[in-house]
Amino acid sequence: MSRTGPGALPDGSALTAHQVPDRIVPGDPTRHDGDEESLDVWGFRDSAFTVLPNGHVLLTGSRYPLCGLELPDLLPWARKILGVDFALDDTHDSAYPPQVLPPRENFAFLNEVRQLLPGESLTADGEIRLRHGHGHTLEEMYAIKYGRVERVPDLVVYPADEEHIAALVEAAVRHDVCLVPYGGGTNVTDALRCPAEEERMIVSVDLSRLNRILWIDPTNLMACLQAGAVGRHIEEQLAEHGFTLGHEPDSIEFSTLGGWIATHASGMKKNRYGNIEDLVLDVHVVTARGALSRPAVPPRESVGMDPRRWVYGSEGTLGIITRAVVKIFPLPEVQRYDAMLFPSFEDGVAFLYDLTREAAPPASVRLVDNLQFQLSQTLKPKAEGLRLLKGRAEKLFVTKVRGFEPERMVACTLLYEGARREVAAQEAAVRRAARRHGGMRAGAENGKRGYQLTFGIAYIRDFVMKHYILGESLETSVPWTQVLSLCGNVKRRVAEEYARRELPGRPFISCRVTQLYQTGVCLYFYFGFYHKGVERPSRVFAELERCARDEILRSGGSLSHHHGVGKIRRSFLPRILSRAALAWSAEVKRAVDPTNVFGIGNLTAEPDQAARFPS
Amino acid sequence: MSRTGPGALPDGSALTAHQVPDRIVPGDPTRHDGDEESLDVWGFRDSAFTVLPNGHVLLTGSRYPLCGLELPDLLPWARKILGVDFALDDTHDSAYPPQVLPPRENFAFLNEVRQLLPGESLTADGEIRLRHGHGHTLEEMYAIKYGRVERVPDLVVYPADEEHIAALVEAAVRHDVCLVPYGGGTNVTDALRCPAEEERMIVSVDLSRLNRILWIDPTNLMACLQAGAVGRHIEEQLAEHGFTLGHEPDSIEFSTLGGWIATHASGMKKNRYGNIEDLVLDVHVVTARGALSRPAVPPRESVGMDPRRWVYGSEGTLGIITRAVVKIFPLPEVQRYDAMLFPSFEDGVAFLYDLTREAAPPASVRLVDNLQFQLSQTLKPKAEGLRLLKGRAEKLFVTKVRGFEPERMVACTLLYEGARREVAAQEAAVRRAARRHGGMRAGAENGKRGYQLTFGIAYIRDFVMKHYILGESLETSVPWTQVLSLCGNVKRRVAEEYARRELPGRPFISCRVTQLYQTGVCLYFYFGFYHKGVERPSRVFAELERCARDEILRSGGSLSHHHGVGKIRRSFLPRILSRAALAWSAEVKRAVDPTNVFGIGNLTAEPDQAARFPS
């Protein structure tokens, strides 16, 4: 690290009239061994669920708390819940990689780009192109393993700086090429799926080389990050200097700042740090008409229809975000986990409601329903000896003494961050509200485990897919008064649609509350089923997902709380935006990107073609 | 008031699956006697500063704490500061109202509108049209009293509901008429000034009849307000039901919800309640292409380039905001004022900085510089008897015992709102930080007085104008490290420009910090001078104001923190937005309002014509 400027400013009292902030300029993010990512499944190559000969499940590697633990209960429980007695040796083997078509080439563009960028900055490798043409929706992941992908980018470029990007965009405008910004590739909205009907050359602009923290301003608590900076690197590097951004989406290991802005993202700790729109102070975007940029970054402004605000949720359709200035926070004095058990989901929701009414809730508060609580119990290792006794005694106490029913009880994980004083006040508020609703402390260890399970659980989807199980999450936000009815309606609707189609066994459908607001919550659903013998299973999955979304909208929920629209939900836009609002969006897109250089096709309200990824 | 829905939901614990919020539907806002507003000066008719025969100053009426108090020190102090020994009987008498030109009439439009709206909803009265053609910039207020106004609206209409507004907009599109939404008329950006070159009929759409709270949802803490609802009425009505919106701009007595959204407003208590963008959940806008509207109001969403966000700061150029759903808050358990004295402005700023680093600052924290502190001292009545002794003793203690210098010391007013516990923690944090920077408590009474002075002070500008003194405020926002340098630079620049022009006496230039952020502050400047003998004084004033703004931008400040751009600052836009950003704004405007129905001309980056209000 190097320091610029006239020396340290330890605190505000030292401010004098002409001092400029002494900015810290960190180096490149550290590359850790074993950080290679999989191309065909979620996550790091060193981490994957596997079945041991004894039928127990194990997450390989050592990256997550879950790794290396033998999980005897997961598969038996899954069989019970799905109502299918699937055999472990009956696997659905991946045929990855599917064939991809040879690239379309716009020679004039290619010639120019080859002069602009060094040779190693371009690749037309099939597998790389394939990876840049999808995110992590169920259908996409199913298609790359068991089906085929109709259209992928024709070229992937790795610009090294903003000048490269500006030149690329200019060349794309001139030669009528379609550009697609690529960050972590973790979207779950079909946002990277290439329009099959796109006849121009499609070029994926991979931002992984724009991955640096350009400066940290410790006095004004701001930092300038390149758009390709990855969440885990951002936090690692900021922490070296005593800071955090506090933005922690479930995808933080892989997703990027640019992706967060483009999808209007939300993090698990938003109660303390805010959502992405609360964190971003300025954004630099290369568009078809030049760069949107600003000379200064004031704390808050009223300067008209600030084009920066349009970029939130623009999902790659307006330009390439290259960097942003964000707020940062000193690392919290205290970080503490906790967990609470409640007799029922209804009790848990009432607890959450009271919590928002009485205090600033802890950084993260999440409530899982009974089914997810059960799932989390199956992600515990085989207990032995004393630990076994302790576990049984605890279980006995919870169910017999406290009268919690195993088929109704739920759990809430809590993460406190802040000054000692602040955290103490929050803990007291949590205890008061929990007491009122029959809550019982389950302890810091369970809290930490529950909170961090998110990162391990992300690997389950690709694992169960090998066993003919399809699963996916979907999320929404809804006012408090509709929380319970929405959850009930969606679960009922999915069950009905499932039965009506005479699909195998029973669907898994479960929800959790992941974010709190004064006016309502964010709800996450997990949905899955066993599909062996079902024709075009990923198509059936998509149908059911659409039924769930329909029910969410009928029940007062939003189209998306933070995943975004992409292509997977764009046909619902006319249900949530008036005709004039839709026309505005379309006109604005046409006005600022007249030749549709950023033609990935997200957010357009045209009805989805029935044909998506063939499967 | 009436209640709809299935009965009271006292708290979240009562939530069950199918309950809908029981919304409260308040009646019309109460009209109070004496609430008539002046047309030619700021504020209510019953309130105005006047000079008594003894030379003391008095604010008439009984509306403000300041009212009825004899202020002996104001004018002597003003003479000293301005360096001009002006005589009280040498007044510059207002020639209000100036002549306004007869209205241009678009007969086809008029015929249609007369059929749409009842007769009493339209007026072409000259004084009413004049009032709808200006806000409260110095130049505008000078022009209506001492000059003339080139162009005013040709008609003022008072629609009663959204259907009227939709019909008006349709008719305006069809007949090529220009529409201007009108809320409280309190802007200080020339936002209502009609373009002299506008050849179409200009119609002011006065929203004062859309002034109701449509519903209050006490469970989800939301309310739906019509855009013409006035701040003081909103707070009065919400308070009847135990709630507050918490948005308190200095203009709260007169400004409207629609105006706050259109100008991207900020309130004094934003530390607790947030700025307007934090408070608004949904907005309904009638545009040239139809209504931007939504069927549901989820707490937070990611649904693409949400057109609602474009409306913030749109300043009347995109459509007519007719209503919004906002967050509301239970009235705070505790409301407490306080004040702190500091040896210098530098000490005060260091205190504020520490405060933002160590705790959630109180709802409102404002720091005035020494000159404004002196001004506030002149707004105290003549002390007599015991009070006189107490005042002298206090003064002696502060200056002799504590060693504060009367020409350097500054004051900070504090307003705490929240739960008892929360406020106690904030008070402790304030005490700790203040101690570190030589702060001394000045007491709740001084705090309350300082906080509420804002509303009385607003009347001073029109008062001193009668004595050949011109004054105006301007604001900005800036990162912490540039606060002191910006204040110093702006004061120095104004003094230099003033001296260079050989203007009378000395200028008054003073600043205060009005809003705190983690990354910086909002700064408010007051600027004034004595102009007798100066040619075209309001033009000179505008020149100096532009010099001040130039210096603000050079010093890292924003073009505006919350007043907005209007026409007064639009020529500066190219200095803060890149060419592409400006082009985007212009293209978006053209795309969504192709015939420029909302043609008031704010925010357009064309250089200002030198000719503004002739004076």
JSON list of C-alpha atoms in Angstrom, two decimals, chain B residues 310-393:
[
{"chain": "B", "resi": 310, "resn": "TRP", "atom": "CA", "xyz": [-36.56, 9.95, -12.61]},
{"chain": "B", "resi": 311, "resn": "VAL", "atom": "CA", "xyz": [-39.20, 12.13, -11.05]},
{"chain": "B", "resi": 312, "resn": "TYR", "atom": "CA", "xyz": [-37.00, 13.14, -8.12]},
{"chain": "B", "resi": 313, "resn": "GLY", "atom": "CA", "xyz": [-35.55, 16.49, -9.08]},
{"chain": "B", "resi": 314, "resn": "SER", "atom": "CA", "xyz": [-37.51, 16.69, -12.32]},
{"chain": "B", "resi": 315, "resn": "GLU", "atom": "CA", "xyz": [-38.61, 20.23, -11.38]},
{"chain": "B", "resi": 316, "resn": "GLY", "atom": "CA", "xyz": [-41.85, 20.25, -13.33]},
{"chain": "B", "resi": 317, "resn": "THR", "atom": "CA", "xyz": [-40.31, 19.24, -16.63]},
{"chain": "B", "resi": 318, "resn": "LEU", "atom": "CA", "xyz": [-41.65, 15.66, -16.91]},
{"chain": "B", "resi": 319, "resn": "GLY", "atom": "CA", "xyz": [-45.20, 15.77, -15.66]},
{"chain": "B", "resi": 320, "resn": "ILE", "atom": "CA", "xyz": [-47.50, 16.59, -12.79]},
{"chain": "B", "resi": 321, "resn": "ILE", "atom": "CA", "xyz": [-46.99, 14.64, -9.59]},
{"chain": "B", "resi": 322, "resn": "THR", "atom": "CA", "xyz": [-50.48, 14.04, -8.19]},
{"chain": "B", "resi": 323, "resn": "ARG", "atom": "CA", "xyz": [-49.89, 11.81, -5.16]},
{"chain": "B", "resi": 324, "resn": "ALA", "atom": "CA", "xyz": [-47.33, 9.70, -3.40]},
{"chain": "B", "resi": 325, "resn": "VAL", "atom": "CA", "xyz": [-47.16, 6.94, -0.86]},
{"chain": "B", "resi": 326, "resn": "VAL", "atom": "CA", "xyz": [-44.73, 7.82, 1.90]},
{"chain": "B", "resi": 327, "resn": "LYS", "atom": "CA", "xyz": [-43.32, 6.23, 5.01]},
{"chain": "B", "resi": 328, "resn": "ILE", "atom": "CA", "xyz": [-44.64, 7.56, 8.29]},
{"chain": "B", "resi": 329, "resn": "PHE", "atom": "CA", "xyz": [-43.31, 7.25, 11.82]},
{"chain": "B", "resi": 330, "resn": "PRO", "atom": "CA", "xyz": [-44.97, 7.10, 15.22]},
{"chain": "B", "resi": 331, "resn": "LEU", "atom": "CA", "xyz": [-44.61, 10.44, 16.98]},
{"chain": "B", "resi": 332, "resn": "PRO", "atom": "CA", "xyz": [-41.39, 10.27, 19.00]},
{"chain": "B", "resi": 333, "resn": "GLU", "atom": "CA", "xyz": [-41.60, 9.43, 22.67]},
{"chain": "B", "resi": 334, "resn": "VAL", "atom": "CA", "xyz": [-39.28, 12.32, 23.40]},
{"chain": "B", "resi": 335, "resn": "GLN", "atom": "CA", "xyz": [-38.65, 15.63, 21.65]},
{"chain": "B", "resi": 336, "resn": "ARG", "atom": "CA", "xyz": [-35.92, 17.70, 23.22]},
{"chain": "B", "resi": 337, "resn": "TYR", "atom": "CA", "xyz": [-33.95, 20.76, 22.17]},
{"chain": "B", "resi": 338, "resn": "ASP", "atom": "CA", "xyz": [-30.48, 21.73, 23.20]},
{"chain": "B", "resi": 339, "resn": "ALA", "atom": "CA", "xyz": [-27.71, 24.11, 22.21]},
{"chain": "B", "resi": 340, "resn": "MET", "atom": "CA", "xyz": [-23.94, 24.11, 22.49]},
{"chain": "B", "resi": 341, "resn": "LEU", "atom": "CA", "xyz": [-21.47, 26.93, 22.23]},
{"chain": "B", "resi": 342, "resn": "PHE", "atom": "CA", "xyz": [-18.01, 26.41, 20.76]},
{"chain": "B", "resi": 343, "resn": "PRO", "atom": "CA", "xyz": [-14.98, 28.71, 20.79]},
{"chain": "B", "resi": 344, "resn": "SER", "atom": "CA", "xyz": [-14.80, 28.78, 16.99]},
{"chain": "B", "resi": 345, "resn": "PHE", "atom": "CA", "xyz": [-16.42, 27.48, 13.81]},
{"chain": "B", "resi": 346, "resn": "GLU", "atom": "CA", "xyz": [-13.46, 25.14, 13.39]},
{"chain": "B", "resi": 347, "resn": "ASP", "atom": "CA", "xyz": [-14.14, 23.64, 16.81]},
{"chain": "B", "resi": 348, "resn": "GLY", "atom": "CA", "xyz": [-17.81, 23.30, 15.95]},
{"chain": "B", "resi": 349, "resn": "VAL", "atom": "CA", "xyz": [-17.07, 21.49, 12.69]},
{"chain": "B", "resi": 350, "resn": "ALA", "atom": "CA", "xyz": [-14.65, 19.14, 14.43]},
{"chain": "B", "resi": 351, "resn": "PHE", "atom": "CA", "xyz": [-17.41, 18.41, 16.97]},
{"chain": "B", "resi": 352, "resn": "LEU", "atom": "CA", "xyz": [-19.87, 17.60, 14.17]},
{"chain": "B", "resi": 353, "resn": "TYR", "atom": "CA", "xyz": [-17.35, 15.34, 12.50]},
{"chain": "B", "resi": 354, "resn": "ASP", "atom": "CA", "xyz": [-16.72, 13.39, 15.67]},
{"chain": "B", "resi": 355, "resn": "LEU", "atom": "CA", "xyz": [-20.45, 13.14, 16.26]},
{"chain": "B", "resi": 356, "resn": "THR", "atom": "CA", "xyz": [-21.03, 11.42, 12.90]},
{"chain": "B", "resi": 357, "resn": "ARG", "atom": "CA", "xyz": [-18.18, 9.03, 13.64]},
{"chain": "B", "resi": 358, "resn": "GLU", "atom": "CA", "xyz": [-19.34, 7.96, 17.06]},
{"chain": "B", "resi": 359, "resn": "ALA", "atom": "CA", "xyz": [-23.11, 7.75, 17.05]},
{"chain": "B", "resi": 360, "resn": "ALA", "atom": "CA", "xyz": [-26.31, 8.28, 15.14]},
{"chain": "B", "resi": 361, "resn": "PRO", "atom": "CA", "xyz": [-26.54, 12.08, 15.37]},
{"chain": "B", "resi": 362, "resn": "PRO", "atom": "CA", "xyz": [-29.72, 13.65, 16.81]},
{"chain": "B", "resi": 363, "resn": "ALA", "atom": "CA", "xyz": [-32.61, 14.36, 14.42]},
{"chain": "B", "resi": 364, "resn": "SER", "atom": "CA", "xyz": [-31.31, 17.84, 13.69]},
{"chain": "B", "resi": 365, "resn": "VAL", "atom": "CA", "xyz": [-27.88, 19.33, 14.31]},
{"chain": "B", "resi": 366, "resn": "ARG", "atom": "CA", "xyz": [-27.06, 22.77, 13.00]},
{"chain": "B", "resi": 367, "resn": "LEU", "atom": "CA", "xyz": [-24.00, 24.90, 13.50]},
{"chain": "B", "resi": 368, "resn": "VAL", "atom": "CA", "xyz": [-24.02, 28.62, 12.77]},
{"chain": "B", "resi": 369, "resn": "ASP", "atom": "CA", "xyz": [-20.87, 30.64, 12.26]},
{"chain": "B", "resi": 370, "resn": "ASN", "atom": "CA", "xyz": [-20.00, 33.63, 14.37]},
{"chain": "B", "resi": 371, "resn": "LEU", "atom": "CA", "xyz": [-21.81, 36.19, 12.23]},
{"chain": "B", "resi": 372, "resn": "GLN", "atom": "CA", "xyz": [-25.05, 34.21, 12.32]},
{"chain": "B", "resi": 373, "resn": "PHE", "atom": "CA", "xyz": [-24.56, 33.71, 16.03]},
{"chain": "B", "resi": 374, "resn": "GLN", "atom": "CA", "xyz": [-24.32, 37.48, 16.39]},
{"chain": "B", "resi": 375, "resn": "LEU", "atom": "CA", "xyz": [-27.43, 37.92, 14.25]},
{"chain": "B", "resi": 376, "resn": "SER", "atom": "CA", "xyz": [-29.35, 35.50, 16.45]},
{"chain": "B", "resi": 377, "resn": "GLN", "atom": "CA", "xyz": [-28.30, 37.55, 19.50]},
{"chain": "B", "resi": 378, "resn": "THR", "atom": "CA", "xyz": [-29.85, 40.67, 17.94]},
{"chain": "B", "resi": 379, "resn": "LEU", "atom": "CA", "xyz": [-33.12, 38.78, 17.60]},
{"chain": "B", "resi": 380, "resn": "LYS", "atom": "CA", "xyz": [-33.52, 38.83, 21.38]},
{"chain": "B", "resi": 381, "resn": "PRO", "atom": "CA", "xyz": [-35.80, 41.27, 23.10]},
{"chain": "B", "resi": 382, "resn": "LYS", "atom": "CA", "xyz": [-34.61, 44.10, 25.29]},
{"chain": "B", "resi": 383, "resn": "ALA", "atom": "CA", "xyz": [-33.87, 42.47, 28.62]},
{"chain": "B", "resi": 384, "resn": "GLU", "atom": "CA", "xyz": [-35.03, 44.22, 31.75]},
{"chain": "B", "resi": 385, "resn": "GLY", "atom": "CA", "xyz": [-34.68, 43.82, 35.50]},
{"chain": "B", "resi": 386, "resn": "LEU", "atom": "CA", "xyz": [-33.68, 40.37, 36.66]},
{"chain": "B", "resi": 387, "resn": "ARG", "atom": "CA", "xyz": [-33.62, 38.91, 33.15]},
{"chain": "B", "resi": 388, "resn": "LEU", "atom": "CA", "xyz": [-31.19, 41.64, 32.19]},
{"chain": "B", "resi": 389, "resn": "LEU", "atom": "CA", "xyz": [-28.92, 40.73, 35.09]},
{"chain": "B", "resi": 390, "resn": "LYS", "atom": "CA", "xyz": [-29.13, 37.04, 34.27]},
{"chain": "B", "resi": 391, "resn": "GLY", "atom": "CA", "xyz": [-28.30, 37.73, 30.65]},
{"chain": "B", "resi": 392, "resn": "ARG", "atom": "CA", "xyz": [-25.33, 39.88, 31.60]},
{"chain": "B", "resi": 393, "resn": "ALA", "atom": "CA", "xyz": [-24.10, 37.33, 34.10]}
]
